[in-house]
C-alpha cells in the first residue's frame, strides 16, 4: 500500500458506467467506495436528521440541495479519516467541491466522457431495485429473471428520468453543473479524462493510472 492515503473522485453523467468503474477500482486497490446515493438511502432509511431533510426534497421530485448533501458527506468522510477512499456522486457542484477542499486534498479526479447516444441507449436499458439501489442493465448486467431483483425477488422499476425523453434534459443539466467542477480540477492538474463507449475498454487505462499511485491488490485481468 502507498504510505499516503489515496483520495480520489470519479465524475460522470448518468449511464456513464461510473458505478461499475468504482466497484472495480475499490476491489483492485482496496479503496472504500463512498457513494453519495448510498449514504442518502441509508440516512433516509434510518430517519436521521439529514436523511429527513433530503427526503422532503426527493418526495417533491427536487434535487437535494448542496447544503444537505455536503453536510451528509462531510460527516461520512469525518468517520473515514484513516481510510483511502473513492468518492462517487460527490462533489457534483462547485459549492460541494469547495466544501470538500476544506477537509482534504484530492490526489486523482477521473471524469468519464461517454457519447450522448451511448448514454441514451444505456439508460433506456436500465432497471433498478429502489430499496437497495441495485442497478441492472438489460445488455450487460441483466437480472436472472426479467423484471425481478436477484437478491430479494422484488420487482424492478424503470425510473421516469431514465426514459429517453428525460435523458437529454438530465445530461444537459449534468454538463452545466459539472463543467466548473471539471475546470477546477483540471486547473489543479489532478484531472484525468477517459473517453469511450465501453467500460471494459476504458478500464485498463483507469487501472494503470491508479497503479501509478497505489499498489494493486488484484490484477486488472480479474474482470
Short mmCIF file of C-alpha atoms in Angstrom, two decimals:
data_model
loop_
_atom_site.label_atom_id
_atom_site.label_comp_id
_atom_site.label_asym_id
_atom_site.label_seq_id
_atom_site.Cartn_x
_atom_site.Cartn_y
_atom_site.Cartn_z
CA UNK A 1 0.00 0.00 0.00
CA UNK A 2 1.08 3.55 -0.57
CA UNK A 3 2.10 5.29 2.65
CA UNK A 4 -0.19 8.20 1.83
CA UNK A 5 -3.95 7.64 1.97
CA UNK A 6 -5.32 7.98 -1.54
CA UNK A 7 -8.18 10.44 -2.04
CA UNK A 8 -9.93 10.05 -5.39
CA UNK A 9 -13.14 11.23 -7.04
CA UNK A 10 -14.97 9.88 -10.08
CA UNK A 11 -17.20 12.14 -12.18
CA UNK A 12 -19.51 11.11 -14.99
CA UNK A 13 -23.04 11.58 -16.28
CA UNK A 14 -25.87 9.14 -15.53
CA UNK A 15 -25.27 5.94 -17.51
CA UNK A 16 -21.52 6.50 -17.88
CA UNK A 17 -20.61 3.24 -16.13
CA UNK A 18 -19.36 5.14 -13.10
CA UNK A 19 -20.74 2.58 -10.64
CA UNK A 20 -19.01 -0.32 -12.43
CA UNK A 21 -15.67 1.51 -12.64
CA UNK A 22 -15.93 2.43 -8.94
CA UNK A 23 -16.51 -1.18 -7.90
CA UNK A 24 -13.52 -2.33 -9.94
CA UNK A 25 -11.24 0.38 -8.52
CA UNK A 26 -12.39 -0.41 -4.96
CA UNK A 27 -11.76 -4.15 -5.41
CA UNK A 28 -8.46 -3.77 -7.29
CA UNK A 29 -6.90 -1.23 -4.95
CA UNK A 30 -8.61 -1.75 -1.60
CA UNK A 31 -10.26 1.66 -1.60
CA UNK A 32 -13.53 2.41 0.18
CA UNK A 33 -16.19 3.19 -2.46
CA UNK A 34 -18.17 6.08 -0.98
CA UNK A 35 -21.37 6.69 -2.92
CA UNK A 36 -23.47 9.74 -2.08
CA UNK A 37 -26.58 7.90 -3.34
CA UNK A 38 -25.91 5.00 -0.98
CA UNK A 39 -25.42 7.30 2.03
CA UNK A 40 -28.59 9.21 1.14
CA UNK A 41 -30.63 5.99 1.07
CA UNK A 42 -29.09 4.80 4.35
CA UNK A 43 -29.83 8.08 6.12
CA UNK A 44 -33.38 8.25 4.79
CA UNK A 45 -33.98 4.66 5.94
CA UNK A 46 -32.53 5.42 9.39
CA UNK A 47 -34.60 8.63 9.69
CA UNK A 48 -31.56 10.72 10.61
CA UNK A 49 -31.94 14.49 10.68
CA UNK A 50 -30.08 14.93 7.38
CA UNK A 51 -32.00 11.96 5.90
CA UNK A 52 -35.33 13.55 6.77
CA UNK A 53 -34.20 16.85 5.22
CA UNK A 54 -33.19 15.08 1.99
CA UNK A 55 -36.42 13.08 1.89
CA UNK A 56 -38.52 16.26 1.79
CA UNK A 57 -36.82 17.31 -1.46
CA UNK A 58 -36.83 13.85 -3.04
CA UNK A 59 -40.55 13.36 -2.38
CA UNK A 60 -41.25 16.60 -4.24
CA UNK A 61 -39.12 15.44 -7.17
CA UNK A 62 -36.47 18.08 -6.42
CA UNK A 63 -32.69 17.74 -6.35
CA UNK A 64 -31.26 17.52 -2.84
CA UNK A 65 -29.58 20.95 -2.30
CA UNK A 66 -25.85 21.48 -1.79
CA UNK A 67 -26.02 22.22 1.93
CA UNK A 68 -27.85 18.94 2.71
CA UNK A 69 -25.60 16.70 0.57
CA UNK A 70 -22.47 18.48 1.83
CA UNK A 71 -23.47 18.03 5.46
CA UNK A 72 -24.18 14.33 4.86
CA UNK A 73 -20.90 13.68 3.04
CA UNK A 74 -18.74 15.68 5.46
CA UNK A 75 -19.91 13.57 8.38
CA UNK A 76 -19.31 10.34 6.42
CA UNK A 77 -15.80 11.49 5.45
CA UNK A 78 -15.01 12.54 9.02
CA UNK A 79 -15.68 8.93 10.06
CA UNK A 80 -13.20 7.70 7.46
CA UNK A 81 -10.20 9.91 8.09
CA UNK A 82 -7.87 6.92 8.30
CA UNK A 83 -9.03 5.12 5.16
CA UNK A 84 -8.18 5.51 1.46
CA UNK A 85 -11.35 6.26 -0.48
CA UNK A 86 -13.01 6.86 -3.83
CA UNK A 87 -15.91 9.32 -3.94
CA UNK A 88 -18.81 8.67 -6.31
CA UNK A 89 -21.59 11.24 -6.83
CA UNK A 90 -19.87 13.94 -4.77
CA UNK A 91 -18.85 16.67 -5.42
CA UNK A 92 -21.43 17.37 -8.13
CA UNK A 93 -21.25 21.16 -7.93
CA UNK A 94 -18.63 23.84 -7.36
CA UNK A 95 -20.10 24.60 -3.90
CA UNK A 96 -19.67 20.94 -2.94
CA UNK A 97 -16.13 20.86 -4.37
CA UNK A 98 -15.19 23.91 -2.29
CA UNK A 99 -16.57 22.27 0.86
CA UNK A 100 -14.51 19.13 0.14
CA UNK A 101 -11.39 21.31 -0.26
CA UNK A 102 -11.68 22.37 3.36
CA UNK A 103 -11.18 18.85 4.68
CA UNK A 104 -8.83 17.16 2.23
CA UNK A 105 -6.65 17.43 -0.84
CA UNK A 106 -7.55 15.17 -3.75
CA UNK A 107 -4.90 13.05 -5.47
CA UNK A 108 -6.92 11.95 -8.51
CA UNK A 109 -10.11 13.02 -10.23
CA UNK A 110 -11.42 10.88 -13.07
CA UNK A 111 -14.08 12.01 -15.49
CA UNK A 112 -15.79 9.62 -17.91
CA UNK A 113 -16.71 11.09 -21.30
CA UNK A 114 -19.25 8.86 -23.00
CA UNK A 115 -21.05 9.80 -26.26
CA UNK A 116 -24.63 11.00 -25.84
CA UNK A 117 -26.13 8.20 -27.97
CA UNK A 118 -24.39 5.56 -25.84
CA UNK A 119 -25.70 7.13 -22.64
CA UNK A 120 -29.22 7.33 -24.05
CA UNK A 121 -29.16 3.65 -25.03
CA UNK A 122 -27.71 2.53 -21.69
CA UNK A 123 -30.20 4.48 -19.62
CA UNK A 124 -33.17 3.19 -21.58
CA UNK A 125 -31.97 -0.34 -20.77
CA UNK A 126 -31.53 0.39 -17.06
CA UNK A 127 -33.84 -1.01 -14.38
CA UNK A 128 -33.42 -0.52 -10.66
CA UNK A 129 -34.42 -2.04 -7.33
CA UNK A 130 -35.35 1.13 -5.40
CA UNK A 131 -34.99 -0.14 -1.78
CA UNK A 132 -31.36 -1.23 -2.26
CA UNK A 133 -30.28 0.99 -5.17
CA UNK A 134 -29.16 -2.08 -7.16
CA UNK A 135 -28.96 -1.26 -10.86
CA UNK A 136 -29.40 -3.73 -13.72
CA UNK A 137 -28.73 -3.22 -17.40
CA UNK A 138 -30.58 -5.50 -19.82
CA UNK A 139 -27.49 -5.73 -22.06
CA UNK A 140 -24.52 -6.30 -19.78
CA UNK A 141 -25.89 -6.89 -16.27
CA UNK A 142 -29.40 -8.39 -16.65
CA UNK A 143 -31.34 -9.82 -13.69
CA UNK A 144 -31.62 -13.64 -13.58
CA UNK A 145 -35.38 -13.30 -14.02
CA UNK A 146 -36.64 -10.43 -16.17
CA UNK A 147 -38.09 -7.61 -14.06
CA UNK A 148 -37.13 -9.22 -10.71
CA UNK A 149 -34.33 -8.32 -8.26
CA UNK A 150 -31.81 -11.20 -7.93
CA UNK A 151 -31.49 -10.95 -4.15
CA UNK A 152 -34.95 -10.10 -2.80
CA UNK A 153 -37.22 -11.33 -5.61
CA UNK A 154 -38.94 -7.92 -5.54
CA UNK A 155 -39.97 -6.13 -8.75
CA UNK A 156 -37.60 -3.83 -10.65
CA UNK A 157 -38.72 -0.46 -11.99
CA UNK A 158 -37.59 1.87 -14.70
CA UNK A 159 -37.17 5.37 -13.32
CA UNK A 160 -39.08 8.15 -15.05
CA UNK A 161 -35.84 10.03 -15.63
CA UNK A 162 -34.25 7.01 -17.34
CA UNK A 163 -36.90 7.16 -20.06
CA UNK A 164 -35.50 8.53 -23.34
CA UNK A 165 -37.31 11.89 -23.30
CA UNK A 166 -35.95 12.71 -19.83
CA UNK A 167 -32.38 11.59 -20.54
CA UNK A 168 -31.47 14.55 -22.77
CA UNK A 169 -32.55 17.03 -20.08
CA UNK A 170 -30.63 15.14 -17.37
CA UNK A 171 -27.44 15.10 -19.44
CA UNK A 172 -27.70 18.82 -20.23
CA UNK A 173 -28.17 19.54 -16.55
CA UNK A 174 -25.21 17.34 -15.61
CA UNK A 175 -22.94 19.12 -18.12
CA UNK A 176 -23.93 22.58 -16.90
CA UNK A 177 -23.28 21.74 -13.27
CA UNK A 178 -20.19 19.55 -13.77
CA UNK A 179 -18.34 21.90 -16.11
CA UNK A 180 -16.98 24.29 -13.41
CA UNK A 181 -16.06 21.29 -11.19
CA UNK A 182 -14.13 19.68 -14.05
CA UNK A 183 -12.42 23.00 -14.86
CA UNK A 184 -11.41 23.44 -11.20
CA UNK A 185 -9.70 20.04 -11.01
CA UNK A 186 -8.18 20.46 -14.46
CA UNK A 187 -6.54 23.71 -13.35
CA UNK A 188 -5.00 21.85 -10.39
CA UNK A 189 -3.53 19.13 -12.58
CA UNK A 190 -5.37 16.25 -10.86
CA UNK A 191 -7.98 15.62 -13.56
CA UNK A 192 -7.77 12.60 -15.88
CA UNK A 193 -10.34 12.20 -18.67
CA UNK A 194 -11.31 8.84 -20.18
CA UNK A 195 -13.44 8.61 -23.31
CA UNK A 196 -15.12 5.66 -24.98
CA UNK A 197 -18.29 3.66 -25.40
CA UNK A 198 -17.31 0.51 -23.49
CA UNK A 199 -16.38 0.29 -19.83
CA UNK A 200 -14.19 -2.77 -20.48
CA UNK A 201 -12.07 -0.78 -22.95
CA UNK A 202 -11.71 2.22 -20.63
CA UNK A 203 -10.90 0.08 -17.58
CA UNK A 204 -7.25 -0.88 -18.38
CA UNK A 205 -6.33 2.83 -18.65
CA UNK A 206 -8.03 3.64 -15.36
CA UNK A 207 -6.25 0.68 -13.74
CA UNK A 208 -2.85 1.89 -15.00
CA UNK A 209 -3.48 5.40 -13.69
CA UNK A 210 -4.30 4.12 -10.19
CA UNK A 211 -1.38 1.64 -10.27
CA UNK A 212 0.98 4.60 -10.53
CA UNK A 213 -0.38 5.96 -7.25
CA UNK A 214 -1.21 2.91 -5.16
CA UNK A 215 -0.24 -0.78 -5.12
CA UNK A 216 -2.95 -3.01 -6.62
CA UNK A 217 -4.29 -5.94 -4.60
CA UNK A 218 -5.93 -7.56 -7.65
CA UNK A 219 -4.88 -7.70 -11.30
CA UNK A 220 -6.84 -5.82 -13.96
CA UNK A 221 -7.46 -9.11 -15.75
CA UNK A 222 -9.74 -10.15 -12.85
CA UNK A 223 -12.53 -8.68 -14.98
#
